[in-house]
Short mmCIF file of C-alpha atoms in Angstrom, two decimals:
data_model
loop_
_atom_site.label_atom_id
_atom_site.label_comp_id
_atom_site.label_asym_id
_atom_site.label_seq_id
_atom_site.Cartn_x
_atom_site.Cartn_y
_atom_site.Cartn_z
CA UNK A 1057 0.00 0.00 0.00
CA UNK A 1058 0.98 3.44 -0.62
CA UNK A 1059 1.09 5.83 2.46
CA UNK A 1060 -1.98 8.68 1.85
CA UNK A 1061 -1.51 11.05 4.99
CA UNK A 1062 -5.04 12.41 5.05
CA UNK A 1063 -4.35 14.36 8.46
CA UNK A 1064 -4.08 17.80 8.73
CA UNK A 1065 -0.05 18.83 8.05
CA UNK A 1066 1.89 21.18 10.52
CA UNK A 1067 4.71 22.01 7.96
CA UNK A 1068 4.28 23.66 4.41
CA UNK A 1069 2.87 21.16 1.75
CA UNK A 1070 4.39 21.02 -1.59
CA UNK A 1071 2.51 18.65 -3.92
CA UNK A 1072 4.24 17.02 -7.30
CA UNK A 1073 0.73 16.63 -9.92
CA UNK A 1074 2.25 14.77 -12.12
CA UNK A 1075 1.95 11.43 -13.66
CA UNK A 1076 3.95 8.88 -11.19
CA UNK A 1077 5.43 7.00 -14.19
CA UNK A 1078 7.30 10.59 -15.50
CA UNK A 1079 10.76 9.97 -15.62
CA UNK A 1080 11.17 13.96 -15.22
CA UNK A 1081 8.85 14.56 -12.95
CA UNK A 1082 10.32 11.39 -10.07
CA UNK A 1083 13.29 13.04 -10.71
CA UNK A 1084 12.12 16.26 -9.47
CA UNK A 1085 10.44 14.97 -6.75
CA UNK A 1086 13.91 12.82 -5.61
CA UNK A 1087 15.67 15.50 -5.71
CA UNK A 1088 12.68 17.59 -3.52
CA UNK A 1089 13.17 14.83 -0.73
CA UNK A 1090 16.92 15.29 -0.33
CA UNK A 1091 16.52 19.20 -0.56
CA UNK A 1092 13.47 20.12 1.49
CA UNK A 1093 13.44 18.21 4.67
CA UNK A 1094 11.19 21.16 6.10
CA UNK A 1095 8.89 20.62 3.53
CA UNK A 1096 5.77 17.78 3.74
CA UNK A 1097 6.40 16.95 -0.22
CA UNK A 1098 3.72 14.54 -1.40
CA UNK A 1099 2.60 13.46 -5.05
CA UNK A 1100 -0.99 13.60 -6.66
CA UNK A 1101 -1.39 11.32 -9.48
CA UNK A 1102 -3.57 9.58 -11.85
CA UNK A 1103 -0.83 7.51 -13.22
CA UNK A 1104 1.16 4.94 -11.92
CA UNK A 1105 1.69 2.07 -13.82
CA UNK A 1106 -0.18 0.93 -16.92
CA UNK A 1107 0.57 0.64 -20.46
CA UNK A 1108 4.02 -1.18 -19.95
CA UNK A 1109 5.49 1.81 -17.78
CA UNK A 1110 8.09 0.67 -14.88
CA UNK A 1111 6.62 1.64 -11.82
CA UNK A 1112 8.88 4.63 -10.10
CA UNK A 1113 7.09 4.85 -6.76
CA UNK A 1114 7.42 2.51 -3.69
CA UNK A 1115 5.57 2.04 -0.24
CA UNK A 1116 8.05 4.96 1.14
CA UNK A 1117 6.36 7.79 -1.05
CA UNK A 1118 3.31 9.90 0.29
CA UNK A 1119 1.18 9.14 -2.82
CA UNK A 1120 -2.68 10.56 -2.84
CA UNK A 1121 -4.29 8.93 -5.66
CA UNK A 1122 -6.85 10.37 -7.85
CA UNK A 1123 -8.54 8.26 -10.38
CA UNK A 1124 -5.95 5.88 -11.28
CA UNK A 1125 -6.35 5.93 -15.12
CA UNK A 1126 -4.25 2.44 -15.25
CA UNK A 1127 -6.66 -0.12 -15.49
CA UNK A 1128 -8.55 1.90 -18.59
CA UNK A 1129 -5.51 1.81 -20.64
CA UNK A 1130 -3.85 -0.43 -23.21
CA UNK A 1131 -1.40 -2.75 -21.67
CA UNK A 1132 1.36 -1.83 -24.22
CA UNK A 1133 2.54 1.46 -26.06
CA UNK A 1134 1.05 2.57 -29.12
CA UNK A 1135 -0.27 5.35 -31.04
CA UNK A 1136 -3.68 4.23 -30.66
CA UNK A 1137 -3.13 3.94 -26.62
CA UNK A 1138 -1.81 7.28 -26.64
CA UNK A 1139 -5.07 8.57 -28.61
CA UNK A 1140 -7.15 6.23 -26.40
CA UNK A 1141 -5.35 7.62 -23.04
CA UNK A 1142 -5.90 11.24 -24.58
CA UNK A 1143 -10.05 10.34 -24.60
CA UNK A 1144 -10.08 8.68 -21.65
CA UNK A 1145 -8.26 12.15 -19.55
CA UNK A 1146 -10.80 14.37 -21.22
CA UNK A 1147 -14.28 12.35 -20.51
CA UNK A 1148 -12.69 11.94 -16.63
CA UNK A 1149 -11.32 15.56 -16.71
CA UNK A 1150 -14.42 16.80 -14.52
CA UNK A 1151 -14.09 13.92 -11.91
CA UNK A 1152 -10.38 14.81 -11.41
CA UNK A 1153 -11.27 18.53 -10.63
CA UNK A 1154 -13.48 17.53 -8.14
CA UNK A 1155 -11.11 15.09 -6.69
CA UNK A 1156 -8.26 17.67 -7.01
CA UNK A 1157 -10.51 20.28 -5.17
CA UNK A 1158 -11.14 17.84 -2.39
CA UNK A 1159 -7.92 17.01 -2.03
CA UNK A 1160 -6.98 21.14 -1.87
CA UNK A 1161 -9.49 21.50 1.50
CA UNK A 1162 -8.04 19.17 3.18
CA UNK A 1163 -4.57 20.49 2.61
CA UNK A 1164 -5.08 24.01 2.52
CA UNK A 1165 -1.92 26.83 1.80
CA UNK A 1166 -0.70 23.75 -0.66
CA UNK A 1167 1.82 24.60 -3.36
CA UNK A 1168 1.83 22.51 -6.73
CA UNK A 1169 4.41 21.58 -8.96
CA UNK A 1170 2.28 20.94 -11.92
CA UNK A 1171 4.34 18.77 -14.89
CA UNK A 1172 3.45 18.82 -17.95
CA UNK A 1173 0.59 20.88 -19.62
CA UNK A 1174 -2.65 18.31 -18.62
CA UNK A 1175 -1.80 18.85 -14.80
CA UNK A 1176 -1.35 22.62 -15.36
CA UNK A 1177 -5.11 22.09 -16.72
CA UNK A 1178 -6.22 20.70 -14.08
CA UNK A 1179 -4.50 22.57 -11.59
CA UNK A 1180 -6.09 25.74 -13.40
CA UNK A 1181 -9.51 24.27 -13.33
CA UNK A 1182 -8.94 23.09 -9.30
CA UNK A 1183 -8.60 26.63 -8.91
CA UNK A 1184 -4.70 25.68 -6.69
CA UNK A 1185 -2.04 27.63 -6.58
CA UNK A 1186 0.76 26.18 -8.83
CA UNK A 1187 4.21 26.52 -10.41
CA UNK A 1188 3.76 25.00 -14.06
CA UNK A 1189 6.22 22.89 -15.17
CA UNK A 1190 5.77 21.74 -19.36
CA UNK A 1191 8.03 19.90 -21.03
CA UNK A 1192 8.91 20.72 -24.66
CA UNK A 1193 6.35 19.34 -26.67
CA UNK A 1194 3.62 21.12 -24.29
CA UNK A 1195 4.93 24.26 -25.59
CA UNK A 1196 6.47 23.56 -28.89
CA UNK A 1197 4.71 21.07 -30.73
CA UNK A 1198 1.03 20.72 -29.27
CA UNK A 1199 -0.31 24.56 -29.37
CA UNK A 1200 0.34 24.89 -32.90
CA UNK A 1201 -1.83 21.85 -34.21
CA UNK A 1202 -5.01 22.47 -31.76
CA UNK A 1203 -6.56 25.68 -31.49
CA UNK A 1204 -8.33 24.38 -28.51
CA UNK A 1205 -5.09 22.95 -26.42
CA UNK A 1206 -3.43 26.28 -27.39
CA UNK A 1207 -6.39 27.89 -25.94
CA UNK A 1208 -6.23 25.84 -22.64
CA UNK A 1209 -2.33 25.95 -22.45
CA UNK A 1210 -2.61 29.72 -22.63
CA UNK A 1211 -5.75 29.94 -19.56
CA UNK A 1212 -2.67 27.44 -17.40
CA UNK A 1213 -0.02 29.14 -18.06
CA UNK A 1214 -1.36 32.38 -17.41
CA UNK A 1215 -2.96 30.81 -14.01
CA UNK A 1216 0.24 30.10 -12.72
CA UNK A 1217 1.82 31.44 -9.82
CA UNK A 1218 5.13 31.22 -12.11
CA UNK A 1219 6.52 28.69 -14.95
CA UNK A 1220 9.23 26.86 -15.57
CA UNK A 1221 10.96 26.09 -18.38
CA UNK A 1222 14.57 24.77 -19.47
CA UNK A 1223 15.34 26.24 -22.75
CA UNK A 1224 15.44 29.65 -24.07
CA UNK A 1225 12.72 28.54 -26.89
CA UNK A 1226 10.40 27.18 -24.77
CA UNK A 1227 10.40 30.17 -23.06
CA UNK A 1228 9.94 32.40 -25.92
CA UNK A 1229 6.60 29.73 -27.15
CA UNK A 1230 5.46 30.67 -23.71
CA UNK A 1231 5.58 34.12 -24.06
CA UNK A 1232 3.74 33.86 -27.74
CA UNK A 1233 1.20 31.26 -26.52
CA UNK A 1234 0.49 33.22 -22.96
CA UNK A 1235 2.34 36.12 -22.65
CA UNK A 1236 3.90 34.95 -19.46
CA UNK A 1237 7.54 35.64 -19.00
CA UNK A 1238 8.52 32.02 -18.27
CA UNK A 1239 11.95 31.28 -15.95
CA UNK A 1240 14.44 29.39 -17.47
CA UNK A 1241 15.72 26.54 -14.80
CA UNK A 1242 17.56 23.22 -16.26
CA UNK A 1243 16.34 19.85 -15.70
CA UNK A 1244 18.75 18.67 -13.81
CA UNK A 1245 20.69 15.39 -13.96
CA UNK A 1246 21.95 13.42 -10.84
CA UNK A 1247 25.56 14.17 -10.77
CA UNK A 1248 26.52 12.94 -7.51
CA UNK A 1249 25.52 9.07 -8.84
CA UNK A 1250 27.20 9.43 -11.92
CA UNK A 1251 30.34 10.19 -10.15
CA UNK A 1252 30.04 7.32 -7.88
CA UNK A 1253 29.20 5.27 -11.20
CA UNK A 1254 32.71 6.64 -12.63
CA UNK A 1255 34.79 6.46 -9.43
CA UNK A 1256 33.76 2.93 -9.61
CA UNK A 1257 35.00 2.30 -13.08
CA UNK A 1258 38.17 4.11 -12.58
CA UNK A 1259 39.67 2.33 -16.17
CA UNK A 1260 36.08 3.24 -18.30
CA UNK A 1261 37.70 5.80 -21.18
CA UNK A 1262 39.83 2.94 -22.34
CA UNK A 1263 36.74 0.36 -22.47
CA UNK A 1264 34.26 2.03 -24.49
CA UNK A 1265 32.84 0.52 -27.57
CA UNK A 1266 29.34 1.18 -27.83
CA UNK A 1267 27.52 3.54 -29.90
CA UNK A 1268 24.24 3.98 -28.43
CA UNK A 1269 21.19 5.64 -29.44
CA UNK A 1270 18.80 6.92 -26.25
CA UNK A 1271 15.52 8.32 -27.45
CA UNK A 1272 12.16 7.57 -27.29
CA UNK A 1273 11.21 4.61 -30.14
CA UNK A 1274 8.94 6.92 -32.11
CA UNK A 1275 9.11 9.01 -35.37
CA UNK A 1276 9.78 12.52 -33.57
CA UNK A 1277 13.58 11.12 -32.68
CA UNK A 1278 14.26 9.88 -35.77
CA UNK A 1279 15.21 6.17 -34.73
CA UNK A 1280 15.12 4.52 -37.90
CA UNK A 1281 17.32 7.06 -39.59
CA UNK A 1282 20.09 6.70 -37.13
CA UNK A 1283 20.01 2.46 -38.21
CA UNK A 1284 19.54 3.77 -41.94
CA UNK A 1285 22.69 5.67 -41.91
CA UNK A 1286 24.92 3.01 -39.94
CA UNK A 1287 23.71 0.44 -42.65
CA UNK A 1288 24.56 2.22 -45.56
CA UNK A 1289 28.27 3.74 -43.95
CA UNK A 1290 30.67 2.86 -45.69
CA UNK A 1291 33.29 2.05 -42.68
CA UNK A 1292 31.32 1.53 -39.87
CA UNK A 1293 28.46 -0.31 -41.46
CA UNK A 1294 28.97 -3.67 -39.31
CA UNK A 1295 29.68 -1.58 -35.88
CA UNK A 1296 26.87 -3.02 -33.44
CA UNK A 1297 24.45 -0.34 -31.72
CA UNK A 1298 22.74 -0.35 -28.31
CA UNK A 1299 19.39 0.69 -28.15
CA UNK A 1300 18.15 1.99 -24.97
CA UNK A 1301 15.07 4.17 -24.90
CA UNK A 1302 12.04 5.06 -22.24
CA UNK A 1303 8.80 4.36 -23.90
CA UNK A 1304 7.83 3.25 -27.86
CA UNK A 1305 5.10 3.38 -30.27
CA UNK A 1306 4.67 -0.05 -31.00
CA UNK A 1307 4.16 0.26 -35.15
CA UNK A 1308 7.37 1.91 -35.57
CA UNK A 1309 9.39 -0.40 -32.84
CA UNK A 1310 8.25 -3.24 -35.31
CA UNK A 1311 9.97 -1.27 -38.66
CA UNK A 1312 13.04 -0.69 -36.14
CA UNK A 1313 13.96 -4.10 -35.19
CA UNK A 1314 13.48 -5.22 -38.70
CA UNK A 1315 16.40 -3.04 -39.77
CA UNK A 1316 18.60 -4.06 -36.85
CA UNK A 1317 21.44 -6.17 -37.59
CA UNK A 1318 21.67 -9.66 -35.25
CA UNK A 1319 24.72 -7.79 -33.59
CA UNK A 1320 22.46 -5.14 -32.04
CA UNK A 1321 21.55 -5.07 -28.59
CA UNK A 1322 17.79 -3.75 -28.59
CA UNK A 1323 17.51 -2.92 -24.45
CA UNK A 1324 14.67 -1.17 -24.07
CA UNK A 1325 13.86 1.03 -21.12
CA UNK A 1326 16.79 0.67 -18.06
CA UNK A 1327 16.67 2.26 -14.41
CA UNK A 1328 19.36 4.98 -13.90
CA UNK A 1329 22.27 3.33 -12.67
CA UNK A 1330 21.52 1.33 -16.09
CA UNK A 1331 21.46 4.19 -18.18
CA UNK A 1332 24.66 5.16 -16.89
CA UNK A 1333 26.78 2.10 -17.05
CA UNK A 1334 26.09 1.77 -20.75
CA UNK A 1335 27.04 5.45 -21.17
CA UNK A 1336 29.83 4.75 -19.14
CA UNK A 1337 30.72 2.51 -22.15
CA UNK A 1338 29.60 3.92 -24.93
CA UNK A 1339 31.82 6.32 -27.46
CA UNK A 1340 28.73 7.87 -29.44
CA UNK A 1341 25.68 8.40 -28.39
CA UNK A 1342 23.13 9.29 -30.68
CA UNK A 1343 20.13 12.06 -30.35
CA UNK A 1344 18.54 13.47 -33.24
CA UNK A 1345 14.61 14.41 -33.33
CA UNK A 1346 13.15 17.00 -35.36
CA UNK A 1347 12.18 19.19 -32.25
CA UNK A 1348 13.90 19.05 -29.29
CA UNK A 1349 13.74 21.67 -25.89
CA UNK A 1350 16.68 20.80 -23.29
CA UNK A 1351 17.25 17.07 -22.92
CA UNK A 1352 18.48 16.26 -19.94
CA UNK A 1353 19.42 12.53 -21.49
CA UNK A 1354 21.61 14.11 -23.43
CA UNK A 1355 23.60 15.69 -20.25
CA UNK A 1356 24.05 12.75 -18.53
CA UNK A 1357 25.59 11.07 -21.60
CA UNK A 1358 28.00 14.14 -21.26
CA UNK A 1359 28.71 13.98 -18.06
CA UNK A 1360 29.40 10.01 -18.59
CA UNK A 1361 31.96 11.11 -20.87
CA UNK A 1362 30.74 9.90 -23.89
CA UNK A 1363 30.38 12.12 -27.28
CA UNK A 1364 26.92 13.19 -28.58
CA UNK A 1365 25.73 13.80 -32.38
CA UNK A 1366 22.75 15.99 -32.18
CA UNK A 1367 20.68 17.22 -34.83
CA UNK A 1368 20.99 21.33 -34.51
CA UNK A 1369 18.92 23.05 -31.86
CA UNK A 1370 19.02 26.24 -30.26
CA UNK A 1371 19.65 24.58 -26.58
CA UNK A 1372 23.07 23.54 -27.91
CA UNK A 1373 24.58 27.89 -28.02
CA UNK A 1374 23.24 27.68 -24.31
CA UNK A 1375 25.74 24.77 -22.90
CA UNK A 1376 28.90 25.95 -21.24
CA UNK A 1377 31.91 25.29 -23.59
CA UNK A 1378 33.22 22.16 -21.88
CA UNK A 1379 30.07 20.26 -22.67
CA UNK A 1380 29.83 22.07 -26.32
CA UNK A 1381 33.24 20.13 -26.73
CA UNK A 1382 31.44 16.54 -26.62
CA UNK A 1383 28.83 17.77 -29.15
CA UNK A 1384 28.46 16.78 -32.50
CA UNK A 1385 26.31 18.26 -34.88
CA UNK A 1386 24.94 16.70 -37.94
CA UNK A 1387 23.65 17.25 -40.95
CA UNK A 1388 20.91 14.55 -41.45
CA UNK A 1389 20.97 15.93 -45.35
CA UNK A 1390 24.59 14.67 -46.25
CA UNK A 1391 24.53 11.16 -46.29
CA UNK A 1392 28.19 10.66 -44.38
CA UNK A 1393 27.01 11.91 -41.62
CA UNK A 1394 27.13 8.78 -39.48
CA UNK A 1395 30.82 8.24 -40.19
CA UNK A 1396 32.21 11.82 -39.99
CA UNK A 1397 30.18 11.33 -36.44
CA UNK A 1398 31.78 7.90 -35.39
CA UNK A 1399 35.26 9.48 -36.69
CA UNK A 1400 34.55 12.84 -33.88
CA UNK A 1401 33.62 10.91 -31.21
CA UNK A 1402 36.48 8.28 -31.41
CA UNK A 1403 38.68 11.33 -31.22
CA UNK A 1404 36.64 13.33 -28.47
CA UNK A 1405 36.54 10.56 -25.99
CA UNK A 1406 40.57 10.39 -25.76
CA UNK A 1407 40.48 13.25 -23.54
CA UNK A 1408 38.08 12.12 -20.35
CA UNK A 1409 34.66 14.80 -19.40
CA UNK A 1410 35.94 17.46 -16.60
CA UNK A 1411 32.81 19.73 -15.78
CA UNK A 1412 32.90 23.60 -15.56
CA UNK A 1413 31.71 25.07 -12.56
CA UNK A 1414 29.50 26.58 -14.83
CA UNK A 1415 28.15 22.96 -15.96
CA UNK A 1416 27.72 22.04 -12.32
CA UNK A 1417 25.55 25.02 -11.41
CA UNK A 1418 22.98 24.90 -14.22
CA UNK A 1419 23.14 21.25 -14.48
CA UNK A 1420 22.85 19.37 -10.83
CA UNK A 1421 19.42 18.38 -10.14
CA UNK A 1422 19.63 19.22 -6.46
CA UNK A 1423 20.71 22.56 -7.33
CA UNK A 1424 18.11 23.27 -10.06
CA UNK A 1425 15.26 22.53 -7.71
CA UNK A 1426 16.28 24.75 -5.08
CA UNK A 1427 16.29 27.29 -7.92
CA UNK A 1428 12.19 26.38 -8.45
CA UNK A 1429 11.57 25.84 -4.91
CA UNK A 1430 12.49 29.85 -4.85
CA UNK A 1431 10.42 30.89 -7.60
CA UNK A 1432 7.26 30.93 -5.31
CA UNK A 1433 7.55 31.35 -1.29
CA UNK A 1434 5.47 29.47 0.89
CA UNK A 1435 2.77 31.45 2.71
CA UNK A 1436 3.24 31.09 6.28
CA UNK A 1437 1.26 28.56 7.73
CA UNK A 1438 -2.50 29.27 9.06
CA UNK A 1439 -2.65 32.30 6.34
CA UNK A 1440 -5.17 32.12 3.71
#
């Protein structure tokens, strides 16, 4: 069972609304626990498991449920489960109001850390007071194809006590959505665990082999072109890749692992410490969708050590210059760009990853939150 402290709460109450099987958002809310031991910090979900997701929570966590969407969904990822998931949110959308409202007496001078845009909805329609937290295709992608959800995004985000955002373009699709001057904080990455993970593999620059790609399975990251240009390279065309990646639409997983070679290791989605011991040996690592905000995936292969090859975008000018130098940009138009990629990295990784300052203050996770936690102070307690 999950703990759900319904009693009334003598120290300030912040509350993650998020979905409980969001990578970003557990992060966040880790991070939270180690920072803000004054703080009751609880989550408010809908989410927890359900369509193949790993679940993130455990009996320690102060989770208050609303209507667990689980058992309505598919039990694997698709395109039709995400358009299924989509109906199912906005026919229960009322319910979860009410049971957000509830929720709000009984914990009264609350704040929430709403993530992503469908919890700043319904934190705008509880009537809380929040700190909105989208992710990049909230802001980027979504407004532009649905009058209606840019409508709604715009009602959120100007609801908001103040938002959140990690790249300088998300912010500026903010401002022309909302009008809300948006606060650029990173998401960080857990830095003190990848050290560990590289103090314990004091020999790793001399081991690595792998190139690995790290994206979501789904046309917006470009999977199938990555495979498509390592099969037709002309030097590195039998070089095996690792696939590791945290969700999938099942159609285009299928055309994937057709192209794969039998020396390909298709992983699938890995827990942290995971994630980090194949960076740990990987060369290249490969990230290249057609939009992109600030990927914090893409920092922790950095800080691993490894090299990157992104496809440009503007959250690249932003990095401090010692994690520019483990960037490679390609040009998905000229058709070499695999091995000029492969040829970088094999020279970037001589030299191991030593972060800036600079790196270490935008990037740290612990660090970053305490940066949101200031955005909005608590009120003092018994105030209205």
């Amino acid at each position: 069972m999950l703990r759900n402290n319904q009693s009334g709460i003598s120290k300030n109450t912040l509350v993650f609304l998020c979905g409980a099987r969001d990578f970003h958002a557990m992060d966040w809310y880790r991070s939270a626990l180690k920072c803000s031991r004054d703080i009751n910090i609880v989550i408010v979900t809908d989410l927890i498991e359900g369509e193949g997701y790993k679940r993130l929570i455990d009996n320690n966590d102060v989770v208050h449920r609303l209507l667990v969407l689980d058992r309505f969904l598919f039990t694997g990822q698709s395109r039709a489960g995400d358009i299924w998931r989509n109906i199912v949110k906005a026919i229960l959308f009322p319910f979860q109001v009410i049971l957000l409202r509830r929720f709000a007496i009984r914990h009264k001078g609350a704040l929430y850390h709403a993530h992503t845009m469908y919890y700043l909805w319904l934190a705008w329609a509880a009537g809380v007071d929040y700190v909105g937290i989208p992710q990049g295709g909230d802001i980027l992608l979504k407004p532009w194809k649905s009058s209606i959800y840019r409508f709604l995004s715009s009602a959120a985000l100007k609801a908001a006590k103040a938002i959140s955002v990690d790249s300088t373009i998300m912010a500026e699709n903010v401002y022309k959505i909302s009008g809300v001057k948006a606060i650029i904080i990173q998401n960080g990455i857990d830095i003190n665990t990848i050290t560990n993970s590289i103090n314990t593999n004091n020999n790793i620059d001399c081991q690595r082999s792998n190139i690995t790609s790290f994206r979501g399975l789904t046309p917006l990251y470009n999977i199938l072109n990555i495979i498509d240009a390592r099969n037709a390279s002309s030097k590195y065309a039998a070089h095996p890749l690792t696939l590791i990646y945290p969700f999938y639409e099942l159609n285009y997983a299928i055309n994937v692992r057709s192209s794969l070679l039998h020396s390909d290791r298709d992983i699938g989605r890995v827990d942290r410490s995971e994630i980090y011991s194949i960076f740990l040996s990987t060369f290249l690592a490969i990230s290249i969708p057609y939009s992109d905000s600030s990927p914090r995936s893409v920092y922790e292969a950095i800080f691993c050590g490894t090299a990157v090859a992104l496809a440009y975008h503007p959250f690249i000018d932003a990095l401090p210059e010692c994690m520019k130098s483990r960037v490679i940009i390609v040009n998905l138009h000229d058709l070499s760009w695999f091995d000029d990629a492969v040829d970088a990295a094999l020279r970037i990784t001589k030299k191991p990853f030593s972060p800036s300052e600079e790196a270490l203050d935008l990037f740290d996770q612990e660090r970053s939150f305490l940066k949101l936690l200031k955005l909005v102070p608590f009120k003092p307690i018994g105030t209205k």
